[in-house]
C-alpha cells in the first residue's frame, strides 16, 4: 500500500472543505512572530449560519511514531484547541491502532488515499473568544498559499490527465488492433477461396492493384448477387449465339464444314 503523505491529506481536506460552505487554513499558529508557541495543522470554519459557524482544529499525523509523541502530551494542543469548537485528529492508515488512544473530546478521521472515514466524532467544547493574536495568525495564513498542498494538487491533476490520456491511447490501440485483425481475417478468407496469396514474398504482392480492379469489376457486374449469376450469363450467351447463327443463315453466311483433322495433318506434311 502506498504511504499516505501529509500533503496528500491536506489536498484532500481542501477538496472536502471547499468554498462557499467552508474556509480552511493550514499551519495556523496561536499568534504571529516570536509569540507563537503552537501550530494547528489545519483550521476549518463553517461559513453557513445554518451549520453554526463552527471552528474545527485539526492535527494531521501520518506516522505511528509521530502520533505516539503527540498523544503523550495532549495538553500541547490546548493552546489552539481552546479557540475551536471541535478538535479532530486526521491520519493515514495504521497510525492509530486502537480507538482508546484518542483523547475523549477529540474526533478521528482516517484517510486511505481515496476517501475519508470518520472513526470517532468529536465532542463540542466551549471555545473561548478569539484573541487579536490568534486572529492575526489566521489572517496571515489566509494571505499565503500552502505550497506543498498546491504542488500536490497540481501533481494530482497531472496524474488524472495522464491516466485519461493513457486510457484514450489504450482504446485507440484496441480499436486499431481489432480493425487489423478483421482485415487479416478477410485477406485469409480471400486467399483460401481464390488460391491467391498476398504473403510478403508472394509473386502476387506487386499485383494487388490488378487483383483489386478485377475483383471490383466482378463485384460490379452483379455475378455475385445470386447463386445462378453465372448460369444466367451462360444462358444469355447461348441465346445470343443462336440469334447470331440465325442472322448469318438468313444472310447466306452459313458456316462451312470444317475439314477432317486427318486431312489437315496431311496438308501440313
CSV table of N, CA and C in Angstrom, one decimal, residues 49-213:
chain,number,residue,atom,x,y,z
A,49,UNK,N,-24.4,30.1,8.3
A,49,UNK,CA,-25.1,30.2,9.7
A,49,UNK,C,-25.9,28.9,10.0
A,50,UNK,N,-26.5,28.3,9.0
A,50,UNK,CA,-27.3,27.1,9.3
A,50,UNK,C,-26.4,25.9,9.8
A,51,UNK,N,-25.1,26.0,9.6
A,51,UNK,CA,-24.2,25.0,10.1
A,51,UNK,C,-23.6,25.4,11.4
A,52,UNK,N,-23.9,26.6,11.9
A,52,UNK,CA,-23.5,27.0,13.2
A,52,UNK,C,-22.2,27.8,13.2
A,53,UNK,N,-21.6,28.1,12.1
A,53,UNK,CA,-20.3,28.9,12.0
A,53,UNK,C,-19.3,28.3,13.0
A,54,UNK,N,-19.2,27.0,13.0
A,54,UNK,CA,-18.3,26.4,14.0
A,54,UNK,C,-16.8,26.4,13.5
A,55,UNK,N,-15.9,26.3,14.4
A,55,UNK,CA,-14.5,26.3,14.1
A,55,UNK,C,-13.9,24.9,14.6
A,56,UNK,N,-13.2,24.2,13.7
A,56,UNK,CA,-12.6,22.9,14.0
A,56,UNK,C,-11.1,22.9,13.7
A,57,UNK,N,-10.4,22.6,14.8
A,57,UNK,CA,-8.9,22.5,14.6
A,57,UNK,C,-8.6,21.0,14.2
A,58,UNK,N,-7.5,20.9,13.5
A,58,UNK,CA,-7.1,19.5,13.0
A,58,UNK,C,-5.7,19.3,13.2
A,59,UNK,N,-5.3,18.1,13.7
A,59,UNK,CA,-4.0,17.7,13.8
A,59,UNK,C,-3.8,16.5,12.8
A,60,UNK,N,-2.8,16.7,11.9
A,60,UNK,CA,-2.5,15.6,10.9
A,60,UNK,C,-1.3,14.8,11.3
A,61,UNK,N,-1.5,13.5,11.3
A,61,UNK,CA,-0.4,12.6,11.6
A,61,UNK,C,-0.4,11.4,10.6
A,62,UNK,N,0.8,11.2,10.0
A,62,UNK,CA,1.0,10.1,9.0
A,62,UNK,C,1.9,9.0,9.4
A,63,UNK,N,2.5,9.1,10.7
A,63,UNK,CA,3.3,8.0,11.1
A,63,UNK,C,2.9,7.7,12.6
A,64,UNK,N,3.1,6.4,12.9
A,64,UNK,CA,2.8,5.9,14.2
A,64,UNK,C,3.7,6.6,15.3
A,65,UNK,N,5.0,6.8,15.0
A,65,UNK,CA,5.9,7.3,16.0
A,65,UNK,C,5.5,8.8,16.3
A,66,UNK,N,5.1,9.5,15.2
A,66,UNK,CA,4.7,10.9,15.4
A,66,UNK,C,3.5,11.0,16.3
A,67,UNK,N,2.5,10.1,16.0
A,67,UNK,CA,1.3,10.1,16.8
A,67,UNK,C,1.6,9.7,18.3
A,68,UNK,N,2.5,8.8,18.5
A,68,UNK,CA,2.8,8.4,19.9
A,68,UNK,C,3.4,9.6,20.7
A,69,UNK,N,4.2,10.4,20.0
A,69,UNK,CA,4.8,11.5,20.6
A,69,UNK,C,3.7,12.6,20.9
A,70,UNK,N,2.8,12.7,20.0
A,70,UNK,CA,1.7,13.7,20.2
A,70,UNK,C,0.8,13.3,21.3
A,71,UNK,N,0.4,12.1,21.4
A,71,UNK,CA,-0.6,11.7,22.4
A,71,UNK,C,0.0,11.6,23.8
A,72,UNK,N,1.4,11.6,23.9
A,72,UNK,CA,2.0,11.6,25.2
A,72,UNK,C,1.9,13.0,25.8
A,73,UNK,N,1.6,14.0,25.0
A,73,UNK,CA,1.5,15.4,25.5
A,73,UNK,C,0.2,16.0,24.9
A,74,UNK,N,-1.0,15.5,25.2
A,74,UNK,CA,-2.2,16.1,24.6
A,74,UNK,C,-2.5,17.5,25.0
A,75,UNK,N,-1.9,17.9,26.1
A,75,UNK,CA,-2.2,19.3,26.6
A,75,UNK,C,-1.6,20.3,25.7
A,76,UNK,N,-0.6,20.0,24.8
A,76,UNK,CA,0.0,20.9,23.9
A,76,UNK,C,-1.0,21.4,22.9
A,77,UNK,N,-2.0,20.6,22.6
A,77,UNK,CA,-3.0,21.0,21.6
A,77,UNK,C,-3.9,22.1,22.1
A,78,UNK,N,-4.0,22.2,23.5
A,78,UNK,CA,-5.0,23.1,24.1
A,78,UNK,C,-4.8,24.6,23.7
A,79,UNK,N,-3.5,24.9,23.4
A,79,UNK,CA,-3.2,26.3,23.1
A,79,UNK,C,-4.1,26.9,22.0
A,80,UNK,N,-4.3,26.1,20.9
A,80,UNK,CA,-5.2,26.5,19.8
A,80,UNK,C,-6.5,25.8,20.0
A,81,UNK,N,-6.6,24.6,20.5
A,81,UNK,CA,-7.9,24.0,20.7
A,81,UNK,C,-8.9,24.8,21.5
A,82,UNK,N,-8.3,25.6,22.4
A,82,UNK,CA,-9.2,26.5,23.2
A,82,UNK,C,-10.0,27.4,22.4
A,83,UNK,N,-9.6,27.8,21.2
A,83,UNK,CA,-10.3,28.7,20.3
A,83,UNK,C,-11.3,27.9,19.4
A,84,UNK,N,-11.3,26.6,19.4
A,84,UNK,CA,-12.1,25.8,18.5
A,84,UNK,C,-13.3,25.1,19.2
A,85,UNK,N,-14.3,25.0,18.4
A,85,UNK,CA,-15.5,24.2,18.9
A,85,UNK,C,-15.2,22.7,18.9
A,86,UNK,N,-14.4,22.3,18.0
A,86,UNK,CA,-14.1,20.9,17.8
A,86,UNK,C,-12.6,20.7,17.5
A,87,UNK,N,-12.1,19.5,18.0
A,87,UNK,CA,-10.7,19.2,17.7
A,87,UNK,C,-10.6,17.8,17.1
A,88,UNK,N,-10.0,17.6,16.0
A,88,UNK,CA,-10.0,16.3,15.3
A,88,UNK,C,-8.6,15.9,14.8
A,89,UNK,N,-8.3,14.6,15.0
A,89,UNK,CA,-7.1,14.0,14.5
A,89,UNK,C,-7.4,13.5,13.1
A,90,UNK,N,-6.5,13.8,12.2
A,90,UNK,CA,-6.6,13.3,10.8
A,90,UNK,C,-5.4,12.4,10.5
A,91,UNK,N,-5.6,11.2,10.2
A,91,UNK,CA,-4.4,10.3,10.0
A,91,UNK,C,-4.5,9.5,8.7
A,92,UNK,N,-3.4,8.9,8.4
A,92,UNK,CA,-3.3,7.9,7.3
A,92,UNK,C,-3.6,6.5,7.9
A,93,UNK,N,-3.7,5.5,7.2
A,93,UNK,CA,-4.0,4.1,7.7
A,93,UNK,C,-2.8,3.6,8.6
A,94,UNK,N,-3.2,2.9,9.7
A,94,UNK,CA,-2.2,2.3,10.6
A,94,UNK,C,-1.6,3.2,11.6
A,95,UNK,N,-1.9,4.5,11.6
A,95,UNK,CA,-1.3,5.4,12.6
A,95,UNK,C,-1.9,5.2,13.9
A,96,UNK,N,-3.2,5.1,14.0
A,96,UNK,CA,-3.9,4.8,15.3
A,96,UNK,C,-4.3,3.3,15.3
A,97,UNK,N,-3.9,2.6,16.3
A,97,UNK,CA,-4.2,1.2,16.4
A,97,UNK,C,-5.4,0.8,17.2
A,98,UNK,N,-5.8,1.7,18.1
A,98,UNK,CA,-7.0,1.4,18.9
A,98,UNK,C,-7.7,2.8,19.2
A,99,UNK,N,-9.0,2.7,19.3
A,99,UNK,CA,-9.8,3.9,19.5
A,99,UNK,C,-9.6,4.5,20.9
A,100,UNK,N,-9.1,3.7,21.8
A,100,UNK,CA,-8.8,4.2,23.1
A,100,UNK,C,-7.7,5.2,23.2
A,101,UNK,N,-6.9,5.2,22.1
A,101,UNK,CA,-5.7,6.1,22.0
A,101,UNK,C,-6.2,7.6,21.9
A,102,UNK,N,-7.4,7.8,21.4
A,102,UNK,CA,-7.9,9.1,21.1
A,102,UNK,C,-8.4,9.8,22.4
A,103,UNK,N,-8.0,11.0,22.7
A,103,UNK,CA,-8.5,11.7,23.9
A,103,UNK,C,-10.0,11.8,23.8
A,104,UNK,N,-10.7,11.8,24.9
A,104,UNK,CA,-12.1,11.8,25.0
A,104,UNK,C,-12.8,12.8,24.1
A,105,UNK,N,-12.4,14.1,24.1
A,105,UNK,CA,-13.1,15.1,23.3
A,105,UNK,C,-12.7,15.2,21.9
A,106,UNK,N,-11.6,14.5,21.5
A,106,UNK,CA,-11.1,14.5,20.1
A,106,UNK,C,-12.0,13.7,19.2
A,107,UNK,N,-12.0,14.1,17.9
A,107,UNK,CA,-12.5,13.2,16.9
A,107,UNK,C,-11.4,12.6,16.1
A,108,UNK,N,-11.7,11.6,15.3
A,108,UNK,CA,-10.7,11.0,14.5
A,108,UNK,C,-11.2,10.7,13.1
A,109,UNK,N,-10.5,11.1,12.1
A,109,UNK,CA,-10.8,10.9,10.7
A,109,UNK,C,-9.6,10.2,10.0
A,110,UNK,N,-9.9,9.1,9.3
A,110,UNK,CA,-8.8,8.3,8.7
A,110,UNK,C,-8.9,8.5,7.2
A,111,UNK,N,-7.8,8.7,6.5
A,111,UNK,CA,-7.7,8.9,5.1
A,111,UNK,C,-6.9,7.8,4.4
A,112,UNK,N,-7.5,7.1,3.5
A,112,UNK,CA,-6.8,5.9,2.9
A,112,UNK,C,-6.2,6.2,1.6
A,113,UNK,N,-6.1,7.5,1.2
A,113,UNK,CA,-5.6,7.9,-0.1
A,113,UNK,C,-6.6,8.1,-1.1
A,114,UNK,N,-7.9,7.7,-0.8
A,114,UNK,CA,-9.0,7.9,-1.7
A,114,UNK,C,-10.1,8.7,-1.1
A,115,UNK,N,-10.5,8.3,0.2
A,115,UNK,CA,-11.6,8.9,0.8
A,115,UNK,C,-11.4,9.0,2.3
A,116,UNK,N,-12.2,9.9,3.0
A,116,UNK,CA,-12.1,10.0,4.4
A,116,UNK,C,-13.1,9.1,5.1
A,117,UNK,N,-12.8,8.6,6.3
A,117,UNK,CA,-13.7,7.8,7.1
A,117,UNK,C,-13.7,8.3,8.5
A,118,UNK,N,-14.8,8.7,9.0
A,118,UNK,CA,-14.9,9.2,10.4
A,118,UNK,C,-14.9,8.0,11.3
A,119,UNK,N,-13.8,7.9,12.1
A,119,UNK,CA,-13.7,6.8,13.1
A,119,UNK,C,-14.2,7.2,14.5
A,120,UNK,N,-14.2,8.5,14.8
A,120,UNK,CA,-14.7,9.0,16.1
A,120,UNK,C,-15.2,10.4,15.9
A,121,UNK,N,-16.4,10.7,16.3
A,121,UNK,CA,-17.0,12.0,16.3
A,121,UNK,C,-16.5,12.9,17.4
A,122,UNK,N,-16.0,14.1,17.2
A,122,UNK,CA,-15.5,14.9,18.2
A,122,UNK,C,-16.6,15.5,19.1
A,123,UNK,N,-16.3,15.7,20.4
A,123,UNK,CA,-17.2,16.4,21.3
A,123,UNK,C,-17.1,17.9,21.2
A,124,UNK,N,-18.2,18.6,21.2
A,124,UNK,CA,-18.2,20.0,21.2
A,124,UNK,C,-17.7,20.6,22.5
A,125,UNK,N,-16.8,21.6,22.5
A,125,UNK,CA,-16.3,22.2,23.7
A,125,UNK,C,-16.7,23.7,23.6
A,126,UNK,N,-16.5,24.3,24.8
A,126,UNK,CA,-16.8,25.8,24.9
A,126,UNK,C,-15.6,26.5,24.4
A,127,UNK,N,-15.6,27.1,23.2
A,127,UNK,CA,-14.5,27.8,22.7
A,127,UNK,C,-14.4,29.2,23.3
A,128,UNK,N,-13.2,29.6,23.7
A,128,UNK,CA,-13.1,31.0,24.2
A,128,UNK,C,-13.0,32.0,23.1
A,129,UNK,N,-13.3,33.3,23.3
A,129,UNK,CA,-13.3,34.3,22.3
A,129,UNK,C,-11.9,34.4,21.6
A,130,UNK,N,-11.9,34.6,20.3
A,130,UNK,CA,-10.7,34.7,19.5
A,130,UNK,C,-9.9,36.0,19.9
A,131,UNK,N,-8.7,35.8,20.3
A,131,UNK,CA,-7.8,37.0,20.6
A,131,UNK,C,-7.3,37.6,19.4
A,132,UNK,N,-6.8,38.9,19.5
A,132,UNK,CA,-6.2,39.5,18.4
A,132,UNK,C,-5.0,38.8,17.9
A,133,UNK,N,-4.2,38.2,18.8
A,133,UNK,CA,-3.1,37.4,18.4
A,133,UNK,C,-3.4,36.2,17.5
A,134,UNK,N,-4.5,35.5,17.9
A,134,UNK,CA,-4.9,34.3,17.1
A,134,UNK,C,-5.5,34.8,15.8
A,135,UNK,N,-6.3,35.9,15.8
A,135,UNK,CA,-6.9,36.5,14.6
A,135,UNK,C,-5.8,36.9,13.6
A,136,UNK,N,-4.7,37.5,14.1
A,136,UNK,CA,-3.6,37.8,13.2
A,136,UNK,C,-3.0,36.6,12.6
A,137,UNK,N,-2.8,35.5,13.4
A,137,UNK,CA,-2.3,34.3,12.8
A,137,UNK,C,-3.2,33.7,11.7
A,138,UNK,N,-4.5,33.8,11.9
A,138,UNK,CA,-5.4,33.3,10.9
A,138,UNK,C,-5.3,34.1,9.6
A,139,UNK,N,-5.3,35.5,9.8
A,139,UNK,CA,-5.2,36.3,8.6
A,139,UNK,C,-3.9,36.2,7.9
A,140,UNK,N,-2.8,35.9,8.6
A,140,UNK,CA,-1.5,35.7,7.9
A,140,UNK,C,-1.6,34.4,7.1
A,141,UNK,N,-2.2,33.4,7.6
A,141,UNK,CA,-2.2,32.1,6.8
A,141,UNK,C,-3.2,32.3,5.7
A,142,UNK,N,-4.2,33.1,5.8
A,142,UNK,CA,-5.2,33.4,4.7
A,142,UNK,C,-4.5,34.1,3.6
A,143,UNK,N,-3.4,34.8,3.8
A,143,UNK,CA,-2.8,35.6,2.8
A,143,UNK,C,-1.7,34.8,2.1
A,144,UNK,N,-1.5,33.6,2.6
A,144,UNK,CA,-0.4,32.7,2.0
A,144,UNK,C,-1.0,31.4,1.5
A,145,UNK,N,-0.5,30.9,0.5
A,145,UNK,CA,-0.9,29.6,0.0
A,145,UNK,C,0.0,28.5,0.5
A,146,UNK,N,-0.5,27.4,0.8
A,146,UNK,CA,0.3,26.3,1.2
A,146,UNK,C,1.0,25.6,0.0
A,147,UNK,N,2.3,25.9,-0.1
A,147,UNK,CA,3.0,25.4,-1.4
A,147,UNK,C,2.9,23.9,-1.6
A,148,UNK,N,3.1,23.2,-0.5
A,148,UNK,CA,3.1,21.7,-0.6
A,148,UNK,C,1.7,21.2,-1.1
A,149,UNK,N,0.7,21.9,-0.6
A,149,UNK,CA,-0.7,21.5,-0.9
A,149,UNK,C,-1.0,21.8,-2.4
A,150,UNK,N,-0.5,23.0,-2.9
A,150,UNK,CA,-0.7,23.4,-4.2
A,150,UNK,C,0.1,22.4,-5.2
A,151,UNK,N,1.3,22.1,-4.8
A,151,UNK,CA,2.1,21.1,-5.6
A,151,UNK,C,1.5,19.8,-5.7
A,152,UNK,N,0.9,19.3,-4.6
A,152,UNK,CA,0.2,18.0,-4.5
A,152,UNK,C,-1.0,18.1,-5.4
A,153,UNK,N,-1.8,19.2,-5.4
A,153,UNK,CA,-3.0,19.3,-6.2
A,153,UNK,C,-2.6,19.3,-7.7
A,154,UNK,N,-1.5,20.0,-8.0
A,154,UNK,CA,-1.0,20.0,-9.4
A,154,UNK,C,-0.6,18.6,-9.9
A,155,UNK,N,0.1,17.9,-9.0
A,155,UNK,CA,0.5,16.6,-9.3
A,155,UNK,C,-0.7,15.6,-9.5
A,156,UNK,N,-1.7,15.8,-8.6
A,156,UNK,CA,-2.9,15.0,-8.8
A,156,UNK,C,-3.6,15.2,-10.1
A,157,UNK,N,-3.7,16.5,-10.5
A,157,UNK,CA,-4.4,16.8,-11.7
A,157,UNK,C,-3.6,16.3,-12.9
A,158,UNK,N,-2.3,16.4,-12.8
A,158,UNK,CA,-1.4,15.9,-13.9
A,158,UNK,C,-1.6,14.4,-14.0
A,159,UNK,N,-1.6,13.8,-12.9
A,159,UNK,CA,-1.8,12.3,-12.9
A,159,UNK,C,-3.1,11.9,-13.5
A,160,UNK,N,-4.2,12.7,-13.2
A,160,UNK,CA,-5.5,12.4,-13.7
A,160,UNK,C,-5.5,12.6,-15.3
A,161,UNK,N,-4.8,13.7,-15.7
A,161,UNK,CA,-4.7,13.9,-17.2
A,161,UNK,C,-3.9,12.8,-17.9
A,162,UNK,N,-2.8,12.4,-17.2
A,162,UNK,CA,-2.0,11.3,-17.8
A,162,UNK,C,-2.8,10.0,-17.9
A,163,UNK,N,-3.6,9.7,-16.8
A,163,UNK,CA,-4.4,8.5,-16.8
A,163,UNK,C,-5.4,8.5,-17.9
A,164,UNK,N,-6.1,9.7,-18.1
A,164,UNK,CA,-7.1,9.8,-19.1
A,164,UNK,C,-6.5,9.7,-20.5
A,165,UNK,N,-5.3,10.2,-20.7
A,165,UNK,CA,-4.6,10.1,-21.9
A,165,UNK,C,-4.2,8.7,-22.2
A,166,UNK,N,-3.6,8.0,-21.2
A,166,UNK,CA,-3.3,6.6,-21.4
A,166,UNK,C,-4.5,5.7,-21.7
A,167,UNK,N,-5.6,6.1,-21.1
A,167,UNK,CA,-6.9,5.3,-21.4
A,167,UNK,C,-7.3,5.5,-22.8
A,168,UNK,N,-7.2,6.8,-23.3
A,168,UNK,CA,-7.6,7.1,-24.7
A,168,UNK,C,-6.6,6.3,-25.7
A,169,UNK,N,-5.3,6.3,-25.4
A,169,UNK,CA,-4.4,5.6,-26.2
A,169,UNK,C,-4.6,4.1,-26.2
A,170,UNK,N,-4.9,3.6,-25.1
A,170,UNK,CA,-5.2,2.2,-25.0
A,170,UNK,C,-6.5,1.8,-25.8
A,171,UNK,N,-7.5,2.6,-25.7
A,171,UNK,CA,-8.7,2.4,-26.5
A,171,UNK,C,-8.4,2.5,-28.0
A,172,UNK,N,-7.6,3.5,-28.4
A,172,UNK,CA,-7.3,3.6,-29.8
A,172,UNK,C,-6.5,2.4,-30.3
A,173,UNK,N,-5.6,1.9,-29.5
A,173,UNK,CA,-4.8,0.7,-29.8
A,173,UNK,C,-5.7,-0.5,-30.0
A,174,UNK,N,-6.6,-0.6,-29.1
A,174,UNK,CA,-7.6,-1.8,-29.2
A,174,UNK,C,-8.4,-1.7,-30.4
A,175,UNK,N,-8.9,-0.5,-30.7
A,175,UNK,CA,-9.7,-0.3,-32.0
A,175,UNK,C,-8.8,-0.6,-33.2
A,176,UNK,N,-7.6,-0.1,-33.2
A,176,UNK,CA,-6.7,-0.3,-34.4
A,176,UNK,C,-6.4,-1.8,-34.5
A,177,UNK,N,-6.1,-2.5,-33.4
A,177,UNK,CA,-5.8,-3.9,-33.4
A,177,UNK,C,-7.0,-4.7,-33.9
A,178,UNK,N,-8.2,-4.4,-33.4
A,178,UNK,CA,-9.4,-5.1,-33.9
A,178,UNK,C,-9.6,-4.9,-35.4
A,179,UNK,N,-9.4,-3.7,-35.9
A,179,UNK,CA,-9.5,-3.4,-37.3
A,179,UNK,C,-8.5,-4.2,-38.1
A,180,UNK,N,-7.3,-4.3,-37.6
A,180,UNK,CA,-6.2,-5.1,-38.3
A,180,UNK,C,-6.6,-6.5,-38.3
A,181,UNK,N,-7.1,-7.0,-37.2
A,181,UNK,CA,-7.4,-8.5,-37.1
A,181,UNK,C,-8.6,-8.8,-38.1
A,182,UNK,N,-9.5,-7.9,-38.2
A,182,UNK,CA,-10.7,-8.1,-39.1
A,182,UNK,C,-10.2,-8.1,-40.5
A,183,UNK,N,-9.3,-7.2,-40.8
A,183,UNK,CA,-8.7,-7.1,-42.2
A,183,UNK,C,-7.9,-8.3,-42.5
A,184,UNK,N,-7.1,-8.8,-41.6
A,184,UNK,CA,-6.4,-10.0,-41.8
A,184,UNK,C,-7.3,-11.2,-42.0
A,185,UNK,N,-8.3,-11.3,-41.3
A,185,UNK,CA,-9.3,-12.4,-41.4
A,185,UNK,C,-9.9,-12.4,-42.8
A,186,UNK,N,-10.2,-11.2,-43.3
A,186,UNK,CA,-10.8,-11.1,-44.7
A,186,UNK,C,-9.8,-11.5,-45.7
A,187,UNK,N,-8.5,-11.1,-45.6
A,187,UNK,CA,-7.5,-11.5,-46.5
A,187,UNK,C,-7.3,-13.0,-46.5
A,188,UNK,N,-7.3,-13.6,-45.3
A,188,UNK,CA,-7.1,-15.1,-45.2
A,188,UNK,C,-8.2,-15.8,-45.9
A,189,UNK,N,-9.4,-15.3,-45.7
A,189,UNK,CA,-10.6,-15.9,-46.4
A,189,UNK,C,-10.5,-15.8,-47.9
A,190,UNK,N,-10.0,-14.6,-48.4
A,190,UNK,CA,-9.8,-14.4,-49.8
A,190,UNK,C,-8.8,-15.4,-50.4
A,191,UNK,N,-7.7,-15.5,-49.6
A,191,UNK,CA,-6.6,-16.4,-50.1
A,191,UNK,C,-7.1,-17.8,-50.1
A,192,UNK,N,-7.8,-18.2,-49.1
A,192,UNK,CA,-8.3,-19.6,-49.1
A,192,UNK,C,-9.2,-19.9,-50.2
A,193,UNK,N,-10.1,-19.0,-50.6
A,193,UNK,CA,-11.1,-19.2,-51.7
A,193,UNK,C,-10.5,-19.0,-53.1
A,194,UNK,N,-9.6,-18.1,-53.2
A,194,UNK,CA,-9.0,-17.7,-54.5
A,194,UNK,C,-7.8,-18.5,-54.9
A,195,UNK,N,-7.0,-18.9,-53.9
A,195,UNK,CA,-5.7,-19.5,-54.2
A,195,UNK,C,-4.7,-18.5,-54.4
A,196,UNK,N,-5.0,-17.2,-54.3
A,196,UNK,CA,-4.0,-16.1,-54.4
A,196,UNK,C,-3.5,-15.8,-53.1
A,197,UNK,N,-2.2,-15.7,-52.9
A,197,UNK,CA,-1.5,-15.4,-51.7
A,197,UNK,C,-0.9,-14.1,-51.7
A,198,UNK,N,-1.1,-13.3,-50.7
A,198,UNK,CA,-0.6,-12.0,-50.6
A,198,UNK,C,0.5,-11.9,-49.5
A,199,UNK,N,1.3,-13.0,-49.4
A,199,UNK,CA,2.3,-13.0,-48.4
A,199,UNK,C,3.5,-12.1,-48.7
A,200,UNK,N,4.4,-11.9,-47.8
A,200,UNK,CA,5.5,-10.9,-48.0
A,200,UNK,C,6.3,-11.2,-49.2
A,201,UNK,N,6.5,-12.5,-49.5
A,201,UNK,CA,7.4,-12.9,-50.6
A,201,UNK,C,6.6,-13.5,-51.8
A,202,UNK,N,5.3,-13.3,-51.8
A,202,UNK,CA,4.4,-13.8,-52.9
A,202,UNK,C,4.6,-13.0,-54.1
A,203,UNK,N,4.5,-13.8,-55.3
A,203,UNK,CA,4.6,-13.1,-56.6
A,203,UNK,C,3.5,-12.2,-56.8
A,204,UNK,N,2.4,-12.4,-56.1
A,204,UNK,CA,1.2,-11.5,-56.3
A,204,UNK,C,1.2,-10.2,-55.4
A,205,UNK,N,2.3,-10.1,-54.6
A,205,UNK,CA,2.3,-9.0,-53.8
A,205,UNK,C,2.3,-7.7,-54.6
A,206,UNK,N,3.0,-7.7,-55.7
A,206,UNK,CA,3.1,-6.4,-56.6
A,206,UNK,C,1.9,-6.3,-57.4
A,207,UNK,N,1.0,-7.2,-57.4
A,207,UNK,CA,-0.2,-7.2,-58.3
A,207,UNK,C,-1.5,-6.9,-57.5
A,208,UNK,N,-1.3,-6.3,-56.3
A,208,UNK,CA,-2.5,-6.0,-55.5
A,208,UNK,C,-3.5,-5.1,-56.2
A,209,UNK,N,-3.0,-4.1,-56.9
A,209,UNK,CA,-3.9,-3.2,-57.7
A,209,UNK,C,-4.6,-3.9,-58.7
A,210,UNK,N,-3.9,-4.8,-59.5
A,210,UNK,CA,-4.6,-5.6,-60.6
A,210,UNK,C,-5.7,-6.5,-60.0
A,211,UNK,N,-5.4,-7.2,-59.0
A,211,UNK,CA,-6.3,-8.1,-58.4
A,211,UNK,C,-7.5,-7.3,-57.8
A,212,UNK,N,-7.2,-6.1,-57.3
A,212,UNK,CA,-8.3,-5.3,-56.7
A,212,UNK,C,-9.2,-4.8,-57.8
A,213,UNK,N,-8.7,-4.4,-59.0
A,213,UNK,CA,-9.5,-4.0,-60.1
A,213,UNK,C,-10.4,-5.1,-60.6
